[in-house]
């Protein structure tokens, strides 16, 4: 009786080990990689548009007196550098940039690119709700067409010699 | 006219800068763990690549052009129009790197250009 219990426990322990081994293996090869990829894509799709929107908000504050002549370039530059929204925008863009650098070190550009097409929709949504920009149906249509185009570009073969066979 | 010049700077410098950064990244290799130390190591290694600095300089120029245009244009107008960098990237890769661009990719780029034209019509 004890023997069979021990044997059963041993068998289940062995099964557990095999299962854990499989999970570990899969974590390394699959879901772990997917998790960090999706997380990076999320950061990219949110922070790049957020950065543009914050820069837009900052520059609209700086903007009215901007003539971009050499004479008033320095005062304008100082006003830009002392604007909190500009710095928040730069921080957002840096966050995006680090995530983008990281993801390109393991994922194909051709995989990353179609996913980032979503950021064109995010920028329209954010500029409507955060900046109160009026987005006409025509502009929404244009943004949707651009998203589609970027997605198609990204779904193509990443290598030149792959393209030859098409 | 002012918008045209600024869009040209955003698209040309931005795309050129990305190509340089991409080249630098390729020679460094994949990031395997996300501890602060290894991310710092990765960034420091990236900063030692000359291509990285050329890329950063070009992207900075594009960035200031972006700031300039954002002072008088809508964000929801500027960002979609700057998607023309996909076309610039394809032409750049074909002309300077001798890459073959597939028909499928040209189709995507044509669709992006149609979208940019529609957004351009929507400007105030």
CSV table of C-alpha atoms in Angstrom, one decimal:
chain,number,residue,atom,x,y,z
A,1,UNK,CA,0.0,0.0,0.0
A,2,UNK,CA,2.8,2.4,1.1
A,3,UNK,CA,4.8,1.3,-1.9
A,4,UNK,CA,2.1,2.1,-4.3
A,5,UNK,CA,1.5,5.5,-2.7
A,6,UNK,CA,5.2,6.2,-2.9
A,7,UNK,CA,5.3,5.1,-6.5
A,8,UNK,CA,2.3,7.2,-7.2
A,9,UNK,CA,3.9,10.2,-5.5
A,10,UNK,CA,7.1,9.6,-7.4
A,11,UNK,CA,5.3,9.4,-10.7
A,12,UNK,CA,3.4,12.6,-10.0
A,13,UNK,CA,6.6,14.3,-8.9
A,14,UNK,CA,8.2,13.3,-12.1
A,15,UNK,CA,5.2,14.5,-14.1
A,16,UNK,CA,5.4,17.8,-12.2
A,17,UNK,CA,9.1,18.1,-13.0
A,18,UNK,CA,8.4,17.4,-16.7
A,19,UNK,CA,5.6,19.9,-16.7
A,20,UNK,CA,7.7,22.6,-15.0
A,21,UNK,CA,10.4,21.9,-17.4
A,22,UNK,CA,8.0,22.4,-20.3
A,23,UNK,CA,6.7,25.6,-18.8
A,24,UNK,CA,10.2,26.9,-18.2
A,25,UNK,CA,11.1,26.0,-21.8
A,26,UNK,CA,8.0,27.8,-23.1
A,27,UNK,CA,8.6,30.8,-21.0
A,28,UNK,CA,12.0,31.2,-22.6
A,29,UNK,CA,10.9,30.6,-26.1
A,30,UNK,CA,7.3,31.9,-26.3
A,31,UNK,CA,5.2,33.7,-23.8
A,32,UNK,CA,8.1,35.5,-22.1
A,33,UNK,CA,9.2,37.0,-25.4
A,34,UNK,CA,5.6,37.8,-26.4
A,35,UNK,CA,5.0,39.5,-23.0
A,36,UNK,CA,8.0,41.8,-23.4
A,37,UNK,CA,7.1,42.4,-27.0
A,38,UNK,CA,3.4,43.4,-26.3
A,39,UNK,CA,4.5,45.5,-23.3
A,40,UNK,CA,7.0,47.4,-25.5
A,41,UNK,CA,4.4,47.8,-28.3
A,42,UNK,CA,1.9,49.2,-25.7
A,43,UNK,CA,4.5,51.7,-24.5
A,44,UNK,CA,5.3,52.7,-28.1
A,45,UNK,CA,1.7,53.1,-29.2
A,46,UNK,CA,0.8,55.3,-26.1
A,47,UNK,CA,3.9,57.3,-25.4
A,48,UNK,CA,4.8,58.4,-29.0
A,49,UNK,CA,1.4,60.1,-29.6
A,50,UNK,CA,1.3,61.4,-26.0
A,51,UNK,CA,4.7,63.0,-26.6
A,52,UNK,CA,3.5,64.8,-29.8
A,53,UNK,CA,0.3,66.0,-28.0
A,54,UNK,CA,2.3,67.4,-25.1
A,55,UNK,CA,4.7,69.1,-27.4
A,56,UNK,CA,1.8,70.5,-29.3
A,57,UNK,CA,0.3,71.8,-26.1
A,58,UNK,CA,3.6,73.4,-25.0
A,59,UNK,CA,4.3,75.0,-28.4
A,60,UNK,CA,0.8,76.4,-28.7
A,61,UNK,CA,1.6,78.2,-25.4
A,62,UNK,CA,5.0,79.4,-26.7
A,63,UNK,CA,3.7,79.8,-30.2
A,64,UNK,CA,1.8,83.0,-30.7
A,65,UNK,CA,4.9,85.2,-30.8
A,66,UNK,CA,7.1,82.8,-32.8
A,67,UNK,CA,8.3,84.4,-36.0
A,68,UNK,CA,11.5,82.2,-36.3
A,69,UNK,CA,13.7,85.0,-37.4
A,70,UNK,CA,17.3,84.8,-36.1
A,71,UNK,CA,16.7,87.9,-34.0
A,72,UNK,CA,14.1,86.3,-31.7
A,73,UNK,CA,15.4,82.8,-31.9
A,74,UNK,CA,17.1,82.9,-28.4
A,75,UNK,CA,14.2,84.2,-26.5
A,76,UNK,CA,11.9,81.7,-28.2
A,77,UNK,CA,14.4,78.9,-27.3
A,78,UNK,CA,14.4,80.0,-23.7
A,79,UNK,CA,10.6,80.0,-23.6
A,80,UNK,CA,10.6,76.5,-25.1
A,81,UNK,CA,13.1,75.2,-22.6
A,82,UNK,CA,11.2,76.7,-19.6
A,83,UNK,CA,7.9,75.2,-20.7
A,84,UNK,CA,6.8,72.2,-18.5
A,85,UNK,CA,4.7,70.6,-21.2
A,86,UNK,CA,7.7,70.5,-23.6
A,87,UNK,CA,9.7,68.6,-21.0
A,88,UNK,CA,6.9,66.2,-20.3
A,89,UNK,CA,6.6,65.7,-24.0
A,90,UNK,CA,10.4,65.0,-24.3
A,91,UNK,CA,10.1,62.6,-21.4
A,92,UNK,CA,7.3,60.7,-23.2
A,93,UNK,CA,9.2,60.6,-26.4
A,94,UNK,CA,12.4,59.3,-24.6
A,95,UNK,CA,10.3,56.6,-23.0
A,96,UNK,CA,9.0,55.7,-26.5
A,97,UNK,CA,12.5,55.8,-27.9
A,98,UNK,CA,14.0,53.5,-25.4
A,99,UNK,CA,11.1,51.0,-25.9
A,100,UNK,CA,11.6,51.3,-29.6
A,101,UNK,CA,15.4,50.6,-29.4
A,102,UNK,CA,14.8,47.7,-27.1
A,103,UNK,CA,12.1,46.0,-29.3
A,104,UNK,CA,14.2,46.5,-32.5
A,105,UNK,CA,17.0,44.5,-30.8
A,106,UNK,CA,14.9,41.3,-30.8
A,107,UNK,CA,11.9,41.8,-33.1
A,108,UNK,CA,11.8,42.4,-36.8
A,109,UNK,CA,11.3,45.9,-38.0
A,110,UNK,CA,8.6,44.5,-40.3
A,111,UNK,CA,6.8,43.1,-37.3
A,112,UNK,CA,7.1,46.3,-35.2
A,113,UNK,CA,6.1,48.7,-38.0
A,114,UNK,CA,2.5,47.4,-38.7
A,115,UNK,CA,1.8,47.4,-34.9
A,116,UNK,CA,2.9,51.0,-34.6
A,117,UNK,CA,0.4,52.0,-37.2
A,118,UNK,CA,-2.1,52.2,-34.4
A,119,UNK,CA,-0.3,55.3,-33.0
A,120,UNK,CA,-1.8,57.4,-35.8
A,121,UNK,CA,-5.2,56.6,-34.4
A,122,UNK,CA,-4.0,57.3,-30.9
A,123,UNK,CA,-2.7,60.7,-31.9
A,124,UNK,CA,-6.0,61.7,-33.4
A,125,UNK,CA,-7.9,60.5,-30.3
A,126,UNK,CA,-5.5,62.2,-27.9
A,127,UNK,CA,-5.4,65.5,-29.8
A,128,UNK,CA,-9.2,65.6,-29.8
A,129,UNK,CA,-9.7,64.8,-26.1
A,130,UNK,CA,-6.6,66.5,-24.6
A,131,UNK,CA,-6.1,69.5,-26.9
A,132,UNK,CA,-9.8,69.9,-28.0
A,133,UNK,CA,-8.8,69.8,-31.7
A,134,UNK,CA,-11.7,69.6,-34.1
A,135,UNK,CA,-11.2,66.4,-36.1
A,136,UNK,CA,-13.4,66.5,-39.2
A,137,UNK,CA,-14.7,63.2,-40.7
A,138,UNK,CA,-12.4,63.9,-43.7
A,139,UNK,CA,-9.4,63.9,-41.3
A,140,UNK,CA,-10.6,60.7,-39.6
A,141,UNK,CA,-10.8,59.1,-43.0
A,142,UNK,CA,-7.3,60.2,-43.9
A,143,UNK,CA,-6.0,58.9,-40.6
A,144,UNK,CA,-7.7,55.5,-41.1
A,145,UNK,CA,-6.3,55.3,-44.7
A,146,UNK,CA,-2.8,56.1,-43.3
A,147,UNK,CA,-3.2,53.3,-40.6
A,148,UNK,CA,-4.2,50.9,-43.3
A,149,UNK,CA,-1.3,51.9,-45.5
A,150,UNK,CA,1.3,51.6,-42.7
A,151,UNK,CA,-0.1,48.2,-41.8
A,152,UNK,CA,0.2,47.0,-45.4
A,153,UNK,CA,3.8,48.3,-45.6
A,154,UNK,CA,4.6,46.4,-42.4
A,155,UNK,CA,3.1,43.1,-43.5
A,156,UNK,CA,5.6,42.7,-46.4
A,157,UNK,CA,8.7,40.6,-46.4
A,158,UNK,CA,11.5,42.2,-44.3
A,159,UNK,CA,14.3,41.1,-46.6
A,160,UNK,CA,15.3,42.3,-50.1
A,161,UNK,CA,16.0,38.7,-51.4
A,162,UNK,CA,12.6,37.7,-50.0
A,163,UNK,CA,10.9,40.3,-52.1
A,164,UNK,CA,12.6,38.9,-55.3
A,165,UNK,CA,10.3,35.9,-55.2
A,166,UNK,CA,7.1,37.9,-55.1
B,1,UNK,CA,5.7,77.4,-48.0
B,2,UNK,CA,6.9,77.5,-44.3
B,3,UNK,CA,4.9,74.3,-43.7
B,4,UNK,CA,6.5,72.6,-46.8
B,5,UNK,CA,10.0,73.4,-45.6
B,6,UNK,CA,9.4,72.2,-42.1
B,7,UNK,CA,7.6,69.0,-43.3
B,8,UNK,CA,10.6,68.3,-45.5
B,9,UNK,CA,13.0,68.7,-42.6
B,10,UNK,CA,10.8,66.5,-40.3
B,11,UNK,CA,10.5,63.7,-43.0
B,12,UNK,CA,14.0,63.8,-44.5
B,13,UNK,CA,16.0,64.2,-41.2
B,14,UNK,CA,13.7,61.9,-39.2
B,15,UNK,CA,13.9,59.1,-41.7
B,16,UNK,CA,17.7,59.5,-42.2
B,17,UNK,CA,18.2,59.5,-38.5
B,18,UNK,CA,16.1,56.3,-38.0
B,19,UNK,CA,18.2,54.5,-40.7
B,20,UNK,CA,21.4,55.4,-38.8
B,21,UNK,CA,20.0,54.4,-35.4
B,22,UNK,CA,18.7,51.1,-36.9
B,23,UNK,CA,22.2,50.4,-38.3
B,24,UNK,CA,23.8,51.1,-34.9
B,25,UNK,CA,21.3,48.8,-33.2
B,26,UNK,CA,21.9,45.9,-35.6
B,27,UNK,CA,25.6,45.9,-34.7
B,28,UNK,CA,24.8,45.7,-30.9
B,29,UNK,CA,22.4,42.8,-30.9
B,30,UNK,CA,19.4,41.6,-28.9
B,31,UNK,CA,18.6,42.6,-25.3
B,32,UNK,CA,17.9,39.6,-23.1
B,33,UNK,CA,17.1,40.9,-19.7
B,34,UNK,CA,15.5,44.0,-18.4
B,35,UNK,CA,17.4,44.7,-15.3
B,36,UNK,CA,18.3,48.4,-14.9
B,37,UNK,CA,22.0,47.6,-15.1
B,38,UNK,CA,21.7,45.7,-18.4
B,39,UNK,CA,19.5,48.5,-19.9
B,40,UNK,CA,22.1,51.1,-18.8
B,41,UNK,CA,24.9,48.9,-20.4
B,42,UNK,CA,22.8,48.7,-23.6
B,43,UNK,CA,22.3,52.4,-23.8
B,44,UNK,CA,26.0,53.1,-23.0
B,45,UNK,CA,27.1,50.6,-25.7
B,46,UNK,CA,24.7,52.3,-28.2
B,47,UNK,CA,26.2,55.7,-27.4
B,48,UNK,CA,29.6,54.5,-28.4
B,49,UNK,CA,28.5,53.8,-32.0
B,50,UNK,CA,29.3,56.7,-34.4
B,51,UNK,CA,26.1,55.8,-36.4
B,52,UNK,CA,24.1,56.4,-33.3
B,53,UNK,CA,25.4,60.0,-33.0
B,54,UNK,CA,24.8,60.8,-36.7
B,55,UNK,CA,21.3,59.4,-36.2
B,56,UNK,CA,20.7,61.5,-33.0
B,57,UNK,CA,21.9,64.7,-34.8
B,58,UNK,CA,19.6,64.2,-37.7
B,59,UNK,CA,16.7,63.2,-35.5
B,60,UNK,CA,17.3,66.4,-33.4
B,61,UNK,CA,17.1,68.6,-36.5
B,62,UNK,CA,13.8,66.8,-37.3
B,63,UNK,CA,12.6,67.4,-33.7
B,64,UNK,CA,13.2,71.1,-33.8
B,65,UNK,CA,11.4,71.3,-37.2
B,66,UNK,CA,8.5,69.4,-35.5
B,67,UNK,CA,8.4,71.9,-32.6
B,68,UNK,CA,8.4,74.8,-35.1
B,69,UNK,CA,5.4,73.4,-37.0
B,70,UNK,CA,3.5,72.5,-33.9
B,71,UNK,CA,3.5,76.1,-32.8
B,72,UNK,CA,1.0,77.0,-35.6
B,73,UNK,CA,-0.5,73.7,-36.9
B,74,UNK,CA,-2.8,71.0,-35.3
B,75,UNK,CA,-1.1,67.9,-33.8
B,76,UNK,CA,-3.8,65.8,-35.6
B,77,UNK,CA,-2.6,67.4,-38.9
B,78,UNK,CA,1.2,67.3,-38.4
B,79,UNK,CA,1.6,63.7,-37.2
B,80,UNK,CA,-0.4,62.0,-40.0
B,81,UNK,CA,1.3,64.1,-42.7
B,82,UNK,CA,4.7,63.1,-41.3
B,83,UNK,CA,3.7,59.5,-42.2
B,84,UNK,CA,5.1,60.4,-45.6
B,85,UNK,CA,8.4,59.3,-44.1
B,86,UNK,CA,7.4,55.7,-45.1
B,87,UNK,CA,7.6,56.8,-48.7
B,88,UNK,CA,10.9,58.7,-48.0
B,89,UNK,CA,12.3,55.6,-46.3
B,90,UNK,CA,11.4,53.3,-49.3
B,91,UNK,CA,12.8,55.7,-51.9
B,92,UNK,CA,15.9,56.3,-49.7
B,93,UNK,CA,16.5,52.5,-49.3
B,94,UNK,CA,16.1,51.9,-53.0
B,95,UNK,CA,18.3,54.8,-54.1
B,96,UNK,CA,21.1,54.7,-51.5
B,97,UNK,CA,21.1,51.2,-50.2
B,98,UNK,CA,20.1,49.4,-53.4
B,99,UNK,CA,17.3,47.5,-51.7
B,100,UNK,CA,14.5,46.0,-53.7
B,101,UNK,CA,11.1,47.1,-52.6
B,102,UNK,CA,8.3,44.6,-53.2
B,103,UNK,CA,5.1,45.5,-55.1
B,104,UNK,CA,3.2,44.8,-51.9
B,105,UNK,CA,5.2,47.4,-50.0
B,106,UNK,CA,4.8,50.0,-52.8
B,107,UNK,CA,1.0,49.3,-52.5
B,108,UNK,CA,1.2,50.1,-48.8
B,109,UNK,CA,3.2,53.3,-49.4
B,110,UNK,CA,0.7,54.4,-52.1
B,111,UNK,CA,-2.1,53.9,-49.6
B,112,UNK,CA,-0.2,56.0,-47.0
B,113,UNK,CA,0.2,58.8,-49.6
B,114,UNK,CA,-3.5,58.7,-50.4
B,115,UNK,CA,-4.2,59.0,-46.6
B,116,UNK,CA,-1.8,61.9,-46.3
B,117,UNK,CA,-3.4,63.7,-49.2
B,118,UNK,CA,-6.8,63.3,-47.6
B,119,UNK,CA,-5.4,64.7,-44.3
B,120,UNK,CA,-3.8,67.5,-46.2
B,121,UNK,CA,-7.2,68.5,-47.7
B,122,UNK,CA,-8.6,68.7,-44.2
B,123,UNK,CA,-6.2,71.4,-43.1
B,124,UNK,CA,-7.7,74.7,-42.0
